[in-house]
């Protein structure tokens, strides 16, 4: 089943700047082959449920395997029968804003 998730995976206790740590997690997600977009607070990932959750697990384990306390915030949108939700939602929103 196609799934769209927004996920934030962050370390705790690593100092004030997370970018170098988060960069490693984003690399794991981008190298997964799944469609994804990274924004300032979340990375969106789209694909089959098992594939998406496997990537979230692998990205989370990047920190936990190093003994780093890790925070994961995840929001999932599962809409049977739909694909390309990541772009389709934005297209439908823009049309609504434009009154089309």
Short mmCIF file of N, CA and C in Angstrom, two decimals:
data_model
loop_
_atom_site.label_atom_id
_atom_site.label_comp_id
_atom_site.label_asym_id
_atom_site.label_seq_id
_atom_site.Cartn_x
_atom_site.Cartn_y
_atom_site.Cartn_z
N UNK A 1 0.84 -1.17 0.00
CA UNK A 1 0.00 0.00 0.00
C UNK A 1 0.88 1.23 0.00
N UNK A 2 0.58 2.15 -0.88
CA UNK A 2 1.36 3.37 -1.01
C UNK A 2 1.21 4.23 0.24
N UNK A 3 2.32 4.76 0.72
CA UNK A 3 2.34 5.53 1.96
C UNK A 3 3.19 6.78 1.77
N UNK A 4 2.72 7.88 2.32
CA UNK A 4 3.49 9.12 2.37
C UNK A 4 3.75 9.43 3.83
N UNK A 5 5.02 9.59 4.20
CA UNK A 5 5.34 9.97 5.57
C UNK A 5 6.15 11.25 5.60
N UNK A 6 5.95 11.99 6.67
CA UNK A 6 6.82 13.11 7.02
C UNK A 6 7.53 12.67 8.27
N UNK A 7 8.86 12.67 8.25
CA UNK A 7 9.61 12.16 9.38
C UNK A 7 10.73 13.14 9.76
N UNK A 8 10.92 13.27 11.05
CA UNK A 8 12.03 14.03 11.61
C UNK A 8 12.76 13.09 12.55
N UNK A 9 14.02 12.83 12.26
CA UNK A 9 14.84 11.95 13.08
C UNK A 9 16.01 12.80 13.57
N UNK A 10 16.09 13.00 14.89
CA UNK A 10 17.09 13.90 15.44
C UNK A 10 17.78 13.29 16.65
N UNK A 11 19.07 13.58 16.79
CA UNK A 11 19.81 13.09 17.95
C UNK A 11 19.58 14.00 19.15
N UNK A 12 19.80 13.44 20.33
CA UNK A 12 19.76 14.24 21.56
C UNK A 12 21.13 14.18 22.22
N UNK A 13 21.53 15.30 22.80
CA UNK A 13 22.79 15.33 23.54
C UNK A 13 24.03 15.41 22.68
N UNK A 14 23.90 15.93 21.46
CA UNK A 14 25.05 16.01 20.56
C UNK A 14 25.52 17.45 20.35
N UNK A 15 24.98 18.38 21.14
CA UNK A 15 25.39 19.77 20.99
C UNK A 15 24.28 20.62 20.41
N UNK A 16 24.64 21.83 20.02
CA UNK A 16 23.66 22.80 19.53
C UNK A 16 23.37 22.69 18.03
N UNK A 17 24.28 22.12 17.27
CA UNK A 17 24.11 22.06 15.81
C UNK A 17 23.87 20.63 15.36
N UNK A 18 22.67 20.39 14.81
CA UNK A 18 22.29 19.05 14.38
C UNK A 18 22.61 18.77 12.92
N UNK A 19 22.90 19.78 12.14
CA UNK A 19 23.02 19.60 10.69
C UNK A 19 23.97 18.47 10.29
N UNK A 20 25.17 18.37 10.86
CA UNK A 20 26.05 17.28 10.44
C UNK A 20 25.47 15.89 10.73
N UNK A 21 24.74 15.78 11.82
CA UNK A 21 24.12 14.50 12.18
C UNK A 21 22.93 14.20 11.28
N UNK A 22 22.07 15.19 11.11
CA UNK A 22 20.88 15.01 10.29
C UNK A 22 21.26 14.74 8.84
N UNK A 23 22.36 15.32 8.40
CA UNK A 23 22.82 15.10 7.02
C UNK A 23 23.04 13.62 6.76
N UNK A 24 23.56 12.89 7.73
CA UNK A 24 23.79 11.47 7.56
C UNK A 24 22.48 10.70 7.42
N UNK A 25 21.48 11.11 8.19
CA UNK A 25 20.16 10.48 8.11
C UNK A 25 19.53 10.76 6.75
N UNK A 26 19.62 12.01 6.30
CA UNK A 26 19.04 12.38 5.00
C UNK A 26 19.74 11.61 3.87
N UNK A 27 21.04 11.41 3.98
CA UNK A 27 21.75 10.61 2.97
C UNK A 27 21.17 9.19 2.89
N UNK A 28 20.92 8.60 4.04
CA UNK A 28 20.34 7.25 4.07
C UNK A 28 18.99 7.24 3.37
N UNK A 29 18.17 8.23 3.66
CA UNK A 29 16.85 8.31 3.04
C UNK A 29 16.97 8.52 1.54
N UNK A 30 17.81 9.45 1.12
CA UNK A 30 17.97 9.74 -0.32
C UNK A 30 18.56 8.56 -1.08
N UNK A 31 19.44 7.81 -0.43
CA UNK A 31 20.05 6.66 -1.09
C UNK A 31 19.14 5.44 -1.13
N UNK A 32 17.96 5.55 -0.52
CA UNK A 32 17.03 4.42 -0.48
C UNK A 32 16.39 4.12 -1.83
N UNK A 33 16.38 5.12 -2.71
CA UNK A 33 15.71 4.96 -3.99
C UNK A 33 14.25 5.33 -3.95
N UNK A 34 13.73 5.64 -2.76
CA UNK A 34 12.34 6.08 -2.65
C UNK A 34 12.25 7.57 -2.95
N UNK A 35 11.08 7.96 -3.42
CA UNK A 35 10.86 9.38 -3.68
C UNK A 35 10.87 10.12 -2.35
N UNK A 36 11.61 11.23 -2.28
CA UNK A 36 11.68 11.99 -1.04
C UNK A 36 11.99 13.45 -1.32
N UNK A 37 11.59 14.28 -0.37
CA UNK A 37 11.90 15.71 -0.38
C UNK A 37 12.27 16.09 1.04
N UNK A 38 13.31 16.90 1.19
CA UNK A 38 13.73 17.36 2.51
C UNK A 38 13.40 18.84 2.64
N UNK A 39 12.81 19.17 3.79
CA UNK A 39 12.46 20.55 4.11
C UNK A 39 13.16 20.92 5.42
N UNK A 40 12.91 22.10 5.93
CA UNK A 40 13.65 22.57 7.10
C UNK A 40 13.42 21.73 8.35
N UNK A 41 12.24 21.13 8.50
CA UNK A 41 11.97 20.39 9.72
C UNK A 41 11.65 18.90 9.51
N UNK A 42 11.28 18.51 8.31
CA UNK A 42 10.90 17.13 8.03
C UNK A 42 11.42 16.71 6.67
N UNK A 43 11.55 15.40 6.50
CA UNK A 43 11.78 14.82 5.18
C UNK A 43 10.55 13.97 4.87
N UNK A 44 10.00 14.17 3.68
CA UNK A 44 8.88 13.36 3.23
C UNK A 44 9.42 12.20 2.41
N UNK A 45 8.82 11.04 2.61
CA UNK A 45 9.20 9.83 1.87
C UNK A 45 7.93 9.18 1.37
N UNK A 46 7.93 8.74 0.10
CA UNK A 46 6.76 8.06 -0.45
C UNK A 46 7.16 6.73 -1.05
N UNK A 47 6.34 5.72 -0.79
CA UNK A 47 6.57 4.40 -1.35
C UNK A 47 5.67 3.39 -0.66
N UNK A 48 5.94 2.13 -0.89
CA UNK A 48 5.19 1.07 -0.23
C UNK A 48 5.49 1.09 1.27
N UNK A 49 4.46 0.82 2.07
CA UNK A 49 4.56 0.90 3.53
C UNK A 49 5.82 0.23 4.07
N UNK A 50 6.04 -1.04 3.71
CA UNK A 50 7.19 -1.78 4.24
C UNK A 50 8.51 -1.13 3.84
N UNK A 51 8.59 -0.64 2.62
CA UNK A 51 9.82 0.00 2.14
C UNK A 51 10.09 1.31 2.89
N UNK A 52 9.03 2.11 3.06
CA UNK A 52 9.17 3.39 3.76
C UNK A 52 9.58 3.15 5.21
N UNK A 53 8.90 2.22 5.88
CA UNK A 53 9.21 1.97 7.28
C UNK A 53 10.60 1.37 7.46
N UNK A 54 11.06 0.59 6.49
CA UNK A 54 12.41 0.04 6.56
C UNK A 54 13.45 1.16 6.48
N UNK A 55 13.19 2.16 5.66
CA UNK A 55 14.11 3.30 5.54
C UNK A 55 14.09 4.12 6.83
N UNK A 56 12.91 4.35 7.39
CA UNK A 56 12.82 5.08 8.66
C UNK A 56 13.61 4.33 9.74
N UNK A 57 13.46 3.02 9.79
CA UNK A 57 14.19 2.22 10.77
C UNK A 57 15.70 2.33 10.55
N UNK A 58 16.14 2.19 9.31
CA UNK A 58 17.57 2.26 9.01
C UNK A 58 18.14 3.63 9.37
N UNK A 59 17.40 4.68 9.05
CA UNK A 59 17.86 6.04 9.36
C UNK A 59 17.92 6.26 10.87
N UNK A 60 16.95 5.75 11.58
CA UNK A 60 16.93 5.86 13.04
C UNK A 60 18.11 5.11 13.64
N UNK A 61 18.38 3.94 13.12
CA UNK A 61 19.47 3.12 13.64
C UNK A 61 20.84 3.74 13.41
N UNK A 62 20.94 4.69 12.49
CA UNK A 62 22.22 5.38 12.31
C UNK A 62 22.67 5.97 13.65
N UNK A 63 21.72 6.57 14.38
CA UNK A 63 22.04 7.15 15.69
C UNK A 63 22.08 6.10 16.79
N UNK A 64 21.06 5.26 16.84
CA UNK A 64 20.96 4.31 17.96
C UNK A 64 22.12 3.32 17.96
N UNK A 65 22.62 2.97 16.78
CA UNK A 65 23.77 2.07 16.72
C UNK A 65 25.02 2.71 17.32
N UNK A 66 25.03 4.03 17.39
CA UNK A 66 26.15 4.77 17.99
C UNK A 66 25.89 5.08 19.46
N UNK A 67 24.76 4.59 19.98
CA UNK A 67 24.43 4.84 21.37
C UNK A 67 23.87 6.23 21.63
N UNK A 68 23.40 6.89 20.58
CA UNK A 68 22.87 8.25 20.70
C UNK A 68 21.36 8.19 20.91
N UNK A 69 20.90 8.86 21.95
CA UNK A 69 19.45 8.97 22.18
C UNK A 69 18.84 9.67 20.98
N UNK A 70 17.71 9.15 20.51
CA UNK A 70 17.14 9.61 19.24
C UNK A 70 15.65 9.91 19.38
N UNK A 71 15.24 11.00 18.78
CA UNK A 71 13.84 11.39 18.74
C UNK A 71 13.32 11.21 17.32
N UNK A 72 12.17 10.56 17.20
CA UNK A 72 11.55 10.36 15.89
C UNK A 72 10.12 10.90 15.94
N UNK A 73 9.82 11.82 15.03
CA UNK A 73 8.45 12.31 14.85
C UNK A 73 8.03 11.86 13.45
N UNK A 74 6.92 11.14 13.37
CA UNK A 74 6.49 10.59 12.09
C UNK A 74 4.98 10.80 11.92
N UNK A 75 4.62 11.29 10.76
CA UNK A 75 3.22 11.42 10.38
C UNK A 75 3.05 10.66 9.08
N UNK A 76 2.03 9.79 9.02
CA UNK A 76 1.82 8.96 7.83
C UNK A 76 0.45 9.23 7.22
N UNK A 77 0.41 9.25 5.90
CA UNK A 77 -0.84 9.38 5.15
C UNK A 77 -0.94 8.15 4.25
N UNK A 78 -1.88 7.28 4.58
CA UNK A 78 -2.09 6.07 3.80
C UNK A 78 -3.43 6.22 3.11
N UNK A 79 -3.41 6.29 1.79
CA UNK A 79 -4.62 6.53 1.02
C UNK A 79 -4.73 5.46 -0.06
N UNK A 80 -5.47 4.38 0.21
CA UNK A 80 -5.56 3.27 -0.74
C UNK A 80 -5.99 3.75 -2.13
N UNK A 81 -5.32 3.19 -3.13
CA UNK A 81 -5.66 3.49 -4.51
C UNK A 81 -4.96 4.72 -5.08
N UNK A 82 -4.18 5.42 -4.27
CA UNK A 82 -3.50 6.62 -4.73
C UNK A 82 -1.99 6.41 -4.77
N UNK A 83 -1.36 7.02 -5.75
CA UNK A 83 0.10 7.08 -5.83
C UNK A 83 0.46 8.54 -6.12
N UNK A 84 1.74 8.84 -6.11
CA UNK A 84 2.23 10.19 -6.37
C UNK A 84 1.54 11.22 -5.47
N UNK A 85 1.34 10.86 -4.22
CA UNK A 85 0.67 11.76 -3.28
C UNK A 85 1.54 12.98 -2.95
N UNK A 86 2.83 12.80 -2.93
CA UNK A 86 3.73 13.89 -2.56
C UNK A 86 3.54 15.09 -3.49
N UNK A 87 3.50 14.84 -4.77
CA UNK A 87 3.31 15.93 -5.73
C UNK A 87 1.84 16.21 -5.99
N UNK A 88 1.02 15.17 -6.00
CA UNK A 88 -0.40 15.33 -6.29
C UNK A 88 -1.11 16.23 -5.30
N UNK A 89 -0.77 16.12 -4.03
CA UNK A 89 -1.39 16.97 -3.01
C UNK A 89 -1.10 18.44 -3.28
N UNK A 90 0.13 18.73 -3.62
CA UNK A 90 0.53 20.12 -3.89
C UNK A 90 -0.16 20.65 -5.15
N UNK A 91 -0.24 19.80 -6.17
CA UNK A 91 -0.93 20.21 -7.40
C UNK A 91 -2.39 20.54 -7.12
N UNK A 92 -3.07 19.68 -6.35
CA UNK A 92 -4.47 19.94 -6.02
C UNK A 92 -4.64 21.18 -5.15
N UNK A 93 -3.72 21.39 -4.25
CA UNK A 93 -3.76 22.59 -3.40
C UNK A 93 -3.59 23.84 -4.23
N UNK A 94 -2.60 23.84 -5.12
CA UNK A 94 -2.36 25.02 -5.97
C UNK A 94 -3.56 25.34 -6.86
N UNK A 95 -4.20 24.30 -7.39
CA UNK A 95 -5.40 24.52 -8.20
C UNK A 95 -6.51 25.14 -7.35
N UNK A 96 -6.66 24.68 -6.12
CA UNK A 96 -7.67 25.24 -5.23
C UNK A 96 -7.36 26.69 -4.89
N UNK A 97 -6.10 27.00 -4.68
CA UNK A 97 -5.71 28.38 -4.38
C UNK A 97 -6.01 29.28 -5.57
N UNK A 98 -5.75 28.79 -6.77
CA UNK A 98 -5.98 29.56 -7.98
C UNK A 98 -7.46 29.57 -8.38
N UNK A 99 -8.27 28.81 -7.69
CA UNK A 99 -9.70 28.77 -8.00
C UNK A 99 -10.05 27.97 -9.23
N UNK A 100 -9.25 26.99 -9.56
CA UNK A 100 -9.48 26.17 -10.76
C UNK A 100 -10.11 24.86 -10.38
#
